[in-house]
Coordinates of C-alpha atoms in Angstrom, one line a residue:
Chain A
M1 CA 92.9 8.0 86.7
K2 CA 89.3 8.9 86.0
I3 CA 87.0 8.0 88.9
A4 CA 83.6 6.5 87.9
L5 CA 80.7 7.8 89.7
E6 CA 79.1 4.4 90.0
T7 CA 82.0 3.2 92.2
L8 CA 81.1 5.8 94.8
G9 CA 77.8 4.2 95.9
P10 CA 78.7 4.1 99.6
C11 CA 79.4 7.9 99.5
F12 CA 75.7 8.6 99.1
Q13 CA 74.6 7.0 102.4
G14 CA 74.8 10.3 104.3
I15 CA 77.2 9.0 107.0
F16 CA 79.6 11.9 106.5
P17 CA 78.0 15.4 106.1
S18 CA 78.3 16.7 102.5
M19 CA 79.0 20.3 101.6
L20 CA 77.7 22.2 98.6
F21 CA 79.6 25.1 97.1
T22 CA 77.8 27.5 94.9
C23 CA 78.2 31.1 93.6
S24 CA 75.7 33.8 92.9
K25 CA 75.4 35.7 89.6
A26 CA 77.0 38.6 91.4
G27 CA 80.1 36.5 92.1
V28 CA 79.6 35.8 95.8
P29 CA 80.4 32.2 96.8
N30 CA 78.5 30.2 99.3
V31 CA 79.0 26.9 101.1
A32 CA 76.3 25.0 102.9
L33 CA 75.6 21.7 104.6
L34 CA 73.5 19.2 102.6
S35 CA 71.1 16.7 103.9
H36 CA 70.9 14.0 101.2
V37 CA 72.8 13.1 98.0
E38 CA 71.4 10.3 95.8
Y39 CA 73.1 8.4 93.0
L40 CA 71.0 8.3 89.9
D41 CA 73.2 7.0 87.1
P42 CA 76.8 7.1 85.9
T43 CA 76.6 10.8 85.2
H44 CA 73.9 12.2 87.4
I45 CA 73.1 12.6 91.1
A46 CA 70.2 14.2 92.9
L47 CA 70.5 16.6 95.9
S48 CA 67.7 17.2 98.4
F49 CA 66.0 20.6 98.2
Q50 CA 64.3 21.1 101.5
F51 CA 64.5 24.9 102.3
F52 CA 64.6 28.0 100.1
N53 CA 68.2 28.9 101.1
K54 CA 71.0 30.8 99.5
S55 CA 72.4 27.7 97.8
R56 CA 69.1 27.2 96.0
R57 CA 68.9 30.8 95.0
N58 CA 72.5 30.7 93.7
I59 CA 71.7 27.6 91.7
A60 CA 68.7 29.3 90.1
E61 CA 71.1 32.0 88.9
N62 CA 74.2 30.0 88.2
P63 CA 74.0 26.2 87.7
Q64 CA 77.6 25.4 88.5
A65 CA 78.4 23.8 91.9
L66 CA 81.0 21.8 93.7
L67 CA 80.1 19.0 96.1
N68 CA 82.1 17.1 98.7
V69 CA 81.2 13.5 99.5
Y70 CA 83.0 10.9 101.6
D71 CA 83.4 7.2 101.4
P72 CA 82.2 5.8 104.8
D73 CA 84.4 2.7 104.5
T74 CA 87.7 4.6 104.0
A75 CA 87.0 8.3 104.8
Q76 CA 88.3 9.3 101.4
A77 CA 86.8 12.6 100.3
Y78 CA 85.8 13.2 96.7
V79 CA 85.2 16.5 95.0
L80 CA 82.4 16.4 92.4
R81 CA 82.1 19.3 89.9
V82 CA 78.4 19.4 89.0
R83 CA 75.9 21.3 87.0
Y84 CA 72.2 21.7 87.9
V85 CA 69.9 20.2 85.3
R86 CA 66.3 20.1 86.7
S87 CA 64.1 19.8 89.7
E88 CA 61.8 16.8 90.1
T89 CA 58.7 17.0 92.4
S90 CA 57.4 13.5 91.5
G91 CA 58.6 10.3 90.0
P92 CA 60.8 7.5 91.3
T93 CA 63.8 9.7 92.3
F94 CA 61.7 12.1 94.2
E95 CA 59.7 9.3 95.8
S96 CA 62.8 7.4 96.9
M97 CA 64.5 10.5 98.5
N98 CA 61.2 11.7 100.0
L99 CA 60.6 8.4 101.7
R100 CA 64.0 8.5 103.4
I101 CA 63.5 12.1 104.5
E102 CA 59.9 11.5 105.6
A103 CA 61.1 8.5 107.7
I104 CA 63.8 10.6 109.4
A105 CA 61.2 13.4 109.9
S106 CA 58.7 11.1 111.4
H107 CA 61.3 9.5 113.6
S108 CA 62.2 13.0 115.0
G109 CA 58.8 14.5 115.2
L110 CA 59.3 16.8 112.3
K111 CA 56.7 15.6 109.8
G112 CA 55.6 18.5 107.6
I113 CA 58.7 20.6 108.4
F114 CA 61.6 18.4 107.5
K115 CA 60.4 17.5 104.1
L116 CA 61.6 17.3 100.5
L117 CA 60.4 20.1 98.3
A118 CA 62.2 18.8 95.2
A119 CA 64.9 16.4 94.1
D120 CA 67.4 18.6 92.3
V121 CA 69.1 16.6 89.5
Y122 CA 72.7 17.5 88.6
E123 CA 75.0 16.3 85.9
V124 CA 78.4 15.2 87.3
L125 CA 81.1 16.8 85.2
S126 CA 84.2 15.4 87.1
V127 CA 85.1 13.4 90.1
D128 CA 88.5 13.9 91.9
R129 CA 90.0 12.6 95.1
S130 CA 90.5 15.2 97.8
A131 CA 94.2 15.9 98.4
D132 CA 93.9 16.4 102.1
E133 CA 91.1 14.1 103.3
I134 CA 92.8 10.9 102.2
G135 CA 91.2 7.6 103.0
I136 CA 92.6 4.5 104.5
A137 CA 93.0 1.3 102.4
P138 CA 89.7 -0.4 101.9
A139 CA 89.2 -3.8 103.6
G140 CA 90.7 -6.5 101.4
G141 CA 93.0 -4.1 99.7
T142 CA 90.8 -3.1 96.8
R143 CA 87.5 -1.2 96.5
S144 CA 84.7 -3.6 95.9
A145 CA 81.2 -2.9 95.0
A146 CA 80.1 -5.9 97.1
P147 CA 79.5 -5.4 100.8
P148 CA 82.4 -6.8 102.9
D149 CA 80.2 -9.4 104.5
A150 CA 77.9 -10.4 101.6
V151 CA 76.3 -13.7 102.6
F152 CA 73.4 -14.3 100.2
T153 CA 74.9 -17.4 98.7
M154 CA 72.7 -20.0 97.0
K155 CA 73.5 -22.4 99.8
A156 CA 72.4 -19.9 102.5
L157 CA 69.2 -19.1 100.6
Q158 CA 68.4 -22.8 100.3
E159 CA 68.9 -23.3 104.0
F160 CA 66.8 -20.3 104.8
A161 CA 63.9 -21.7 102.7
D162 CA 64.4 -25.2 104.3
R163 CA 64.1 -23.7 107.8
I164 CA 60.9 -21.9 106.9
H165 CA 59.4 -25.0 105.4
R166 CA 60.1 -27.0 108.5
A167 CA 58.1 -24.6 110.8
T168 CA 55.0 -26.2 112.1
G169 CA 53.2 -23.1 113.4
L170 CA 53.1 -19.4 113.2
E171 CA 55.3 -18.8 116.3
A172 CA 57.9 -21.4 115.1
L173 CA 57.8 -19.8 111.7
L174 CA 58.5 -16.3 113.0
D175 CA 61.2 -17.5 115.3
S176 CA 62.8 -19.5 112.5
I177 CA 62.8 -16.5 110.2
L178 CA 64.7 -14.4 112.8
E179 CA 67.0 -17.2 113.7
A180 CA 67.9 -17.8 110.1
L181 CA 68.5 -14.1 109.4
D182 CA 70.9 -14.1 112.4
Q183 CA 72.7 -17.3 111.8
L184 CA 72.8 -17.4 108.0
F185 CA 73.1 -13.8 107.1
G186 CA 74.5 -12.1 110.2
F187 CA 71.6 -9.9 110.9
H188 CA 71.8 -10.1 114.7
H189 CA 69.1 -7.6 115.7
A190 CA 65.7 -7.9 114.0
M191 CA 62.0 -7.8 114.7
I192 CA 58.8 -8.6 112.9
L193 CA 55.7 -6.5 113.3
L194 CA 52.2 -7.5 112.1
P195 CA 49.1 -5.4 111.6
D196 CA 47.2 -4.9 114.9
E197 CA 43.5 -5.4 115.1
Q198 CA 43.3 -1.6 115.8
P199 CA 43.5 -0.1 112.3
G200 CA 46.6 2.0 111.5
R201 CA 48.9 0.2 114.0
L202 CA 51.5 -2.5 113.9
V203 CA 52.5 -4.6 116.8
T204 CA 55.8 -6.4 117.4
I205 CA 55.2 -10.1 117.4
A206 CA 58.7 -11.5 117.4
S207 CA 62.2 -10.2 117.9
R208 CA 65.7 -11.5 118.3
G209 CA 69.0 -10.0 119.5
Y210 CA 67.6 -7.5 122.1
P211 CA 67.9 -7.5 125.9
E212 CA 64.1 -7.5 126.0
D213 CA 62.2 -9.1 123.3
G214 CA 59.8 -6.1 123.0
V215 CA 56.8 -8.2 122.0
G216 CA 53.7 -6.0 122.2
A217 CA 55.6 -2.8 121.3
E218 CA 53.4 -0.8 118.9
V219 CA 54.1 1.6 116.1
G220 CA 51.6 3.7 114.2
I221 CA 51.5 3.3 110.5
G222 CA 53.3 6.3 109.1
E223 CA 55.2 6.9 112.4
G224 CA 58.9 6.4 112.6
I225 CA 60.9 4.4 110.1
V226 CA 59.0 1.2 110.6
G227 CA 55.7 3.0 110.3
M228 CA 56.8 4.7 107.1
V229 CA 57.8 1.3 105.6
A230 CA 54.3 0.1 106.3
E231 CA 52.6 3.2 104.9
A232 CA 54.7 3.4 101.7
M233 CA 54.9 -0.4 101.4
K234 CA 58.5 0.1 100.2
P235 CA 61.8 -0.7 101.9
I236 CA 63.7 2.0 103.7
R237 CA 67.4 1.8 104.3
I238 CA 69.0 4.4 106.6
S239 CA 72.7 4.5 107.3
G240 CA 74.4 6.8 109.7
L241 CA 71.2 7.3 111.6
V242 CA 72.9 9.3 114.4
R243 CA 74.3 11.8 111.9
Q244 CA 71.0 12.1 110.1
M245 CA 69.1 12.6 113.4
L246 CA 71.6 15.3 114.4
Y247 CA 70.7 17.2 111.2
A248 CA 67.0 16.7 111.8
V249 CA 67.3 17.8 115.4
A250 CA 69.1 21.0 114.2
V251 CA 66.2 21.6 111.8
M252 CA 63.8 21.1 114.7
N253 CA 65.6 23.5 116.9
R254 CA 65.4 26.2 114.2
A255 CA 61.8 25.4 113.5
Q256 CA 61.0 25.8 117.2
E257 CA 62.8 29.1 117.4
Q258 CA 60.6 30.3 114.6
G259 CA 57.4 28.9 116.2
L260 CA 56.9 26.4 113.4
C261 CA 57.2 23.3 115.5
R262 CA 55.7 22.9 119.0
D263 CA 55.5 19.2 119.1
S264 CA 59.0 17.8 119.9
R265 CA 57.7 14.3 120.7
R266 CA 59.8 11.6 119.2
I267 CA 58.6 8.2 118.3
P268 CA 60.6 5.7 120.4
L269 CA 61.9 2.9 118.3
P270 CA 61.7 -0.5 119.7
G271 CA 65.0 -2.3 119.6
L272 CA 68.6 -1.1 120.0
S273 CA 69.0 2.0 122.1
H274 CA 71.4 3.5 119.6
P275 CA 70.8 2.0 116.2
E276 CA 73.1 3.4 113.5
S277 CA 71.6 1.6 110.6
Q278 CA 68.1 0.5 110.0
L279 CA 66.6 -1.5 107.2
G280 CA 62.8 -1.8 107.1
I281 CA 61.3 -4.3 104.6
P282 CA 57.6 -4.5 103.9
L283 CA 56.2 -8.0 103.9
I284 CA 53.8 -7.9 101.0
A285 CA 51.7 -10.7 99.6
R286 CA 49.3 -10.1 96.7
G287 CA 49.6 -6.4 97.2
E288 CA 48.6 -6.5 100.8
L289 CA 50.8 -5.7 103.8
A290 CA 51.3 -8.8 105.9
G291 CA 53.9 -7.2 108.2
V292 CA 57.2 -5.4 108.4
L293 CA 60.6 -6.8 109.0
C294 CA 63.0 -4.4 110.7
I295 CA 66.7 -5.1 111.0
E296 CA 69.1 -2.9 112.9
S297 CA 72.7 -2.5 113.6
E298 CA 75.0 -0.4 115.7
K299 CA 77.4 0.0 112.7
P300 CA 76.8 3.2 110.8
Y301 CA 77.0 1.5 107.4
R302 CA 75.9 -2.0 107.9
F303 CA 73.2 -2.5 105.2
H304 CA 74.3 -2.3 101.6
E305 CA 72.2 -2.1 98.5
E306 CA 72.6 -5.8 98.0
D307 CA 71.1 -6.5 101.5
K308 CA 68.1 -4.4 100.7
A309 CA 67.6 -6.0 97.3
Y310 CA 67.8 -9.6 98.6
L311 CA 65.6 -8.9 101.6
E312 CA 63.0 -7.2 99.5
V313 CA 62.7 -10.3 97.4
L314 CA 62.7 -12.5 100.6
G315 CA 60.1 -10.2 102.1
G316 CA 57.5 -11.3 99.5
Y317 CA 58.4 -14.9 100.3
L318 CA 58.1 -14.4 104.0
A319 CA 54.7 -12.6 103.6
I320 CA 53.3 -15.6 101.8
A321 CA 54.7 -18.0 104.3
I322 CA 53.1 -16.0 107.2
Q323 CA 49.7 -15.7 105.4
N324 CA 49.8 -19.4 104.5
M325 CA 50.6 -20.4 108.1
L326 CA 47.7 -18.3 109.4
L327 CA 45.4 -19.9 106.9
R328 CA 46.6 -23.4 107.7
E329 CA 46.2 -23.0 111.4
R330 CA 42.7 -21.8 110.9
I331 CA 41.7 -24.6 108.6
E332 CA 43.2 -27.3 110.8
E333 CA 41.5 -26.1 113.9
P334 CA 39.4 -28.8 115.6
D335 CA 35.6 -28.5 115.3
E336 CA 34.8 -30.2 118.6
P337 CA 35.0 -28.3 121.8
P338 CA 37.3 -29.5 124.6
A339 CA 36.1 -32.3 126.8
A340 CA 33.7 -31.7 129.7
H341 CA 35.1 -29.3 132.2
P342 CA 37.0 -30.8 135.0
P343 CA 37.3 -28.9 138.2
P344 CA 40.2 -26.5 138.0
P345 CA 43.4 -28.1 139.0
P346 CA 45.3 -26.7 141.9
A347 CA 47.6 -24.0 140.8
R348 CA 51.1 -25.1 139.9
P349 CA 53.4 -24.7 142.9
A350 CA 55.0 -21.3 142.6
A351 CA 58.7 -21.3 142.2
G352 CA 59.2 -19.0 145.2
D353 CA 56.8 -17.8 147.8
G354 CA 53.2 -18.7 146.8
T355 CA 52.7 -15.7 144.7
R356 CA 49.5 -13.8 144.4
R357 CA 48.8 -11.7 141.3
E358 CA 46.2 -9.1 140.9
I359 CA 44.9 -9.1 137.4
A360 CA 42.8 -6.0 136.7
F361 CA 40.7 -5.7 133.5
Y362 CA 39.8 -2.1 132.6
A363 CA 36.7 -2.7 130.4
A364 CA 36.4 0.8 128.8
D365 CA 40.1 0.7 127.6
E366 CA 40.3 -3.0 127.2
V367 CA 43.6 -3.1 129.1
I368 CA 44.9 -5.6 131.6
L369 CA 47.2 -4.4 134.3
M370 CA 49.1 -7.1 136.3
D371 CA 49.9 -5.9 139.8
G372 CA 49.4 -2.4 138.6
E373 CA 51.7 -2.7 135.5
Y374 CA 50.6 -2.7 131.9
L375 CA 50.4 -6.2 130.4
V376 CA 48.3 -6.2 127.3
R377 CA 45.4 -4.4 125.6
G378 CA 42.8 -5.0 122.9
L379 CA 42.1 -8.5 121.8
P380 CA 44.9 -10.3 123.8
A381 CA 43.5 -8.6 126.9
R382 CA 39.9 -9.7 126.1
I383 CA 41.1 -13.3 125.5
L384 CA 43.1 -13.5 128.7
W385 CA 40.2 -12.0 130.7
K386 CA 37.8 -14.6 129.2
V387 CA 39.9 -17.6 129.9
L388 CA 40.8 -16.5 133.4
R389 CA 37.1 -15.8 134.2
E390 CA 36.0 -19.2 132.7
R391 CA 38.7 -21.0 134.7
E392 CA 37.4 -19.2 137.9
R393 CA 33.7 -19.7 137.2
L394 CA 33.6 -23.0 135.3
G395 CA 36.9 -24.7 136.0
R396 CA 37.9 -24.7 132.4
V397 CA 41.6 -24.9 131.6
E398 CA 41.5 -25.9 127.9
F399 CA 40.2 -23.8 125.1
T400 CA 40.1 -23.9 121.3
N401 CA 40.8 -21.1 118.8
R402 CA 37.6 -21.9 117.1
E403 CA 35.5 -21.2 120.2
L404 CA 37.3 -17.9 120.6
R405 CA 36.4 -17.0 117.0
L406 CA 32.8 -17.8 117.7
D407 CA 32.6 -15.9 120.9
K408 CA 30.8 -12.7 120.1
S409 CA 32.0 -11.0 123.3
L410 CA 35.6 -11.1 121.9
A411 CA 34.5 -9.2 118.8
L412 CA 37.0 -10.8 116.5
P413 CA 36.7 -9.4 113.0
S414 CA 35.0 -11.9 110.7
Y415 CA 37.8 -11.5 108.1
K416 CA 41.5 -11.9 108.9
D417 CA 41.2 -11.8 112.6
N418 CA 44.9 -12.6 113.2
L419 CA 43.9 -14.6 116.2
E420 CA 47.0 -16.8 116.1
S421 CA 49.3 -13.8 116.2
R422 CA 47.3 -12.3 119.1
L423 CA 47.7 -15.5 121.1
I424 CA 51.5 -15.6 120.4
L425 CA 51.7 -12.0 121.6
L426 CA 49.7 -12.8 124.7
R427 CA 51.8 -15.9 125.4
K428 CA 55.1 -14.0 125.1
R429 CA 53.9 -11.0 127.2
L430 CA 52.9 -13.4 129.9
E431 CA 56.3 -15.1 129.7
Q432 CA 58.0 -11.7 130.1
R433 CA 55.8 -10.1 132.7
C434 CA 54.1 -13.0 134.6
P435 CA 55.6 -16.4 134.1
E436 CA 53.3 -17.8 136.7
I437 CA 50.5 -17.7 134.2
R438 CA 51.0 -19.6 131.0
I439 CA 49.0 -20.1 127.8
A440 CA 50.5 -23.2 126.3
P441 CA 49.5 -24.8 123.0
S442 CA 48.2 -28.3 123.8
S443 CA 47.5 -29.4 120.2
R444 CA 46.7 -27.8 116.9
G445 CA 44.1 -25.1 117.5
R446 CA 44.0 -25.7 121.2
F447 CA 45.7 -24.2 124.2
A448 CA 45.7 -24.7 128.0
L449 CA 45.7 -22.2 130.7
D450 CA 48.2 -23.0 133.5
L451 CA 48.5 -21.1 136.7
A452 CA 51.3 -21.3 139.2
C453 CA 49.9 -18.5 141.4
E454 CA 46.8 -17.3 143.0
A455 CA 45.1 -15.0 140.5
I456 CA 42.9 -12.2 142.0
L457 CA 40.6 -11.1 139.2
V458 CA 39.3 -7.5 139.4
E459 CA 37.1 -5.9 136.7
R460 CA 37.1 -2.1 136.6
P461 CA 35.1 0.2 134.3
Chain B
M1 CA 82.3 42.9 114.2
I2 CA 82.4 39.2 115.2
S3 CA 81.0 38.7 118.7
E4 CA 83.2 37.3 121.3
E5 CA 80.9 34.2 121.5
L6 CA 81.1 33.6 117.8
A7 CA 84.9 34.1 117.8
T8 CA 85.2 31.4 120.4
F9 CA 83.0 29.1 118.4
L10 CA 85.0 29.7 115.1
A11 CA 88.3 28.8 116.7
A12 CA 87.0 25.8 118.7
G13 CA 88.0 23.2 116.2
H14 CA 84.8 22.5 114.2
S15 CA 84.2 21.5 110.6
G16 CA 85.3 24.5 108.4
H17 CA 85.0 25.0 104.7
I18 CA 86.1 27.9 102.5
A19 CA 84.6 28.8 99.2
T20 CA 85.9 31.0 96.4
R21 CA 84.9 31.4 92.7
G22 CA 86.7 31.7 89.4
E23 CA 86.4 33.9 86.4
R24 CA 83.3 32.2 85.0
L25 CA 81.6 32.1 88.4
E26 CA 82.6 28.4 88.9
P27 CA 82.7 27.8 92.7
D28 CA 85.7 26.1 94.3
G29 CA 86.3 25.1 97.9
A30 CA 88.2 23.1 100.4
R31 CA 88.3 22.2 104.1
A32 CA 89.5 24.9 106.4
W33 CA 91.4 23.0 109.1
A34 CA 91.7 25.9 111.4
I35 CA 90.4 29.4 111.9
V36 CA 91.9 32.2 113.9
V37 CA 90.1 35.4 114.6
D38 CA 92.1 38.6 114.7
P39 CA 92.0 40.7 117.9
D40 CA 90.0 43.3 115.9
R41 CA 87.3 40.7 115.4
I42 CA 86.9 41.9 111.8
H43 CA 89.5 39.8 110.2
V44 CA 89.9 36.0 110.4
T45 CA 92.5 33.7 108.9
A46 CA 91.5 30.3 107.5
Y47 CA 94.1 27.5 107.1
V48 CA 93.7 25.3 104.1
M49 CA 96.0 22.3 103.4
K50 CA 98.4 23.4 100.7
A51 CA 97.8 20.4 98.5
A52 CA 94.1 21.1 98.4
A53 CA 94.4 24.9 98.0
S54 CA 95.5 25.4 94.4
G55 CA 92.1 26.3 93.0
I56 CA 91.4 28.6 95.9
V57 CA 94.7 30.4 95.6
E58 CA 94.3 30.8 91.9
N59 CA 90.8 32.2 92.3
L60 CA 91.8 34.6 95.0
S61 CA 94.5 36.1 92.8
S62 CA 91.8 37.8 90.8
H63 CA 88.5 37.4 92.7
P64 CA 88.8 38.1 96.4
E65 CA 85.2 37.0 97.4
V66 CA 85.3 34.4 100.1
A67 CA 82.7 32.4 102.1
L68 CA 83.7 30.5 105.2
T69 CA 81.3 28.1 106.9
V70 CA 81.9 26.5 110.3
D71 CA 79.7 23.6 111.3
R72 CA 79.7 22.0 114.8
V73 CA 79.0 18.4 113.7
I74 CA 77.6 17.2 117.0
D75 CA 74.5 19.5 116.6
H76 CA 75.0 21.2 113.2
V77 CA 75.0 24.7 114.7
T78 CA 76.5 26.5 111.7
W79 CA 77.8 30.0 110.9
Q80 CA 78.9 31.5 107.6
L81 CA 81.1 34.4 107.2
K82 CA 81.5 36.3 104.0
G83 CA 84.0 38.9 102.9
A84 CA 87.1 39.5 100.8
A85 CA 90.5 38.0 101.0
V86 CA 93.2 40.5 102.0
E87 CA 96.1 38.2 102.2
V88 CA 97.1 34.7 100.9
R89 CA 100.4 33.3 102.1
P90 CA 102.1 30.1 103.3
A91 CA 101.3 29.3 106.9
R92 CA 104.2 29.8 109.3
A93 CA 105.8 27.1 111.4
G94 CA 104.6 28.9 114.5
E95 CA 101.0 28.5 113.4
K96 CA 101.2 24.7 113.1
A97 CA 100.3 23.9 116.7
E98 CA 97.0 25.8 116.4
V99 CA 96.1 24.1 113.1
V100 CA 96.9 20.7 114.7
R101 CA 94.8 21.5 117.8
Q102 CA 91.7 22.6 115.8
A103 CA 92.0 19.7 113.3
D104 CA 92.3 17.3 116.2
G105 CA 89.2 18.9 117.8
F106 CA 87.2 18.4 114.6
I107 CA 88.3 14.8 114.2
G108 CA 87.4 14.2 117.8
S109 CA 83.9 15.5 117.2
L110 CA 83.6 13.1 114.2
E111 CA 84.5 10.4 116.6
A112 CA 81.7 11.5 118.9
I113 CA 79.2 10.9 116.2
G114 CA 80.6 7.5 115.4
I115 CA 83.3 8.1 112.8
S116 CA 86.4 6.5 114.3
R117 CA 89.9 7.9 114.3
R118 CA 91.0 4.8 112.5
L119 CA 89.2 6.0 109.4
T120 CA 90.5 9.5 109.5
A121 CA 94.1 8.5 110.3
N122 CA 95.3 9.4 106.8
W123 CA 93.8 12.9 106.7
R124 CA 96.6 15.5 106.3
Y125 CA 96.4 19.2 107.4
W126 CA 100.0 20.5 107.1
P127 CA 101.6 22.4 105.4
C128 CA 98.8 25.0 105.0
V129 CA 98.0 28.1 103.0
A130 CA 96.7 30.9 105.2
V131 CA 93.8 33.0 103.8
R132 CA 93.1 36.1 105.8
L133 CA 89.8 37.8 105.0
R134 CA 88.0 40.9 106.1
V135 CA 84.5 39.8 107.2
T136 CA 81.6 41.9 106.0
E137 CA 78.6 39.7 106.5
I138 CA 77.7 36.9 109.0
F139 CA 74.9 34.4 108.5
N140 CA 73.3 31.9 110.8
Q141 CA 73.5 28.8 108.6
T142 CA 72.1 26.2 111.0
P143 CA 69.9 23.9 108.8
G144 CA 66.2 24.5 109.0
P145 CA 63.6 27.1 108.2
G146 CA 65.4 30.5 108.1
A147 CA 68.8 29.0 107.4
G148 CA 71.0 31.6 105.9
E149 CA 69.5 34.5 108.0
R150 CA 71.9 37.4 108.0
V151 CA 72.9 38.6 111.4
K152 CA 75.4 41.3 110.5

């Protein structure tokens, strides 16, 4: 029975290593490991050309090749007889392959070395099942193009939209997005990152499914898989991340041996300690990046093409929802300042032993350390320092977002200050690191500072 | 001559592939489930599952050129041997244990990178065809800049 190339989509996720067999004009065969194989259409695939190696020289002399690929769901191997057609160094095929390779490169500290030189397009002449590497029966008994746990039903999508519409504030919105992704679609590990006030950085604002919520974890735009999603403003789906990292690390070791790569620093990913699949979705509204949704799994082949397609569409919807919520919270802020300042109330009784906390603000770096450990930096640090100082000096415990915006010492940008997201970040960081100090919303556009400890404020240069 | 260190690597049970070519320079290939290095460390024997070896056997009857690549999947340290086939024969019963040992080692290393034995349970590696070749060139094939560098 003829095997249609389009039924082999899962084989091109890079979970099993592929091998490329070539032959020189002089008749000397060669077999080499291949980094990426991409499906193009029912008769074409593209192979990654990353290094000027023997395979590439053979192909230039003799366009015939043989390729092994594997189905990650069944471990069935397929043998593809192919013929080189052309190399592409731009265009959608190149861009798509390049983005995935760049993401892996960035994740492993190999930017500039682990890179795509060209997407080599091959015509597929035949596809056969391997006679020795025989797969197990697929789940459900038949091979299906649909993922085994497809969940994007109309009912689920309606419920997803309903939950988002019911959210009354930004924090509730972000939490409801992650909760709905988990409960309705089975994406148990996810995080949302928003642009930081510091240009070129994203900061984690909400997460679900991790031992620590990771709020405040930062990623530079262009760094790692999440950072690459933000830079390219395109989704990136990586399967078999462990296998692909092994390949990248092998390249790094070779590069280091040859003195081409001194920086072996890796960008630590927030989230799962050993993610096997990652799906990064840019949240784009009106051509502008509102954030990045990152979903992870410990399964090597968790995210299918359908997941990516649906989430890319939902990403636009979520971006608009986030932007609208930011706008709404700003519009509905009260104009009047809080009532006259009462004397500061006594600190809430501490749960344990009458805790004392030293809160040190390092002005030059705009960083707050709590008992010597990092708490927050940048705008959230400036806000916390302001409200703690005002509580100490003036006895104030209630504040408005509006007055923060008008306070020149906080230096909020005049346009798109993201104040609400900074307050959420601050509130969550305090919950994690110092539950004795709380920033609690008291009404729309207002929040109260609540202390259950003695706060020793120290300002350092 | 193959170094002692490389001989140990080749026979450790990694991911092996053998490549040959036909009359019109069309490449063919299959998995080499086991590799045994001769005491002279000039000849090696690769074991290919009989059902997957028909193209290779046919090619070798008229074109002896062979490439044999061995990749350690946990870190992709990879070596390629090139040479000419000097013998193609059915594998003997006494060779089965070594084929099974190396195949099991390879499948175990796949497990170490997250590919479970449940998935590979149907893979078959016996009976085999044994391809003995005289090695004339050795290349460091580990991916990266300089991949394919000749060391012998």
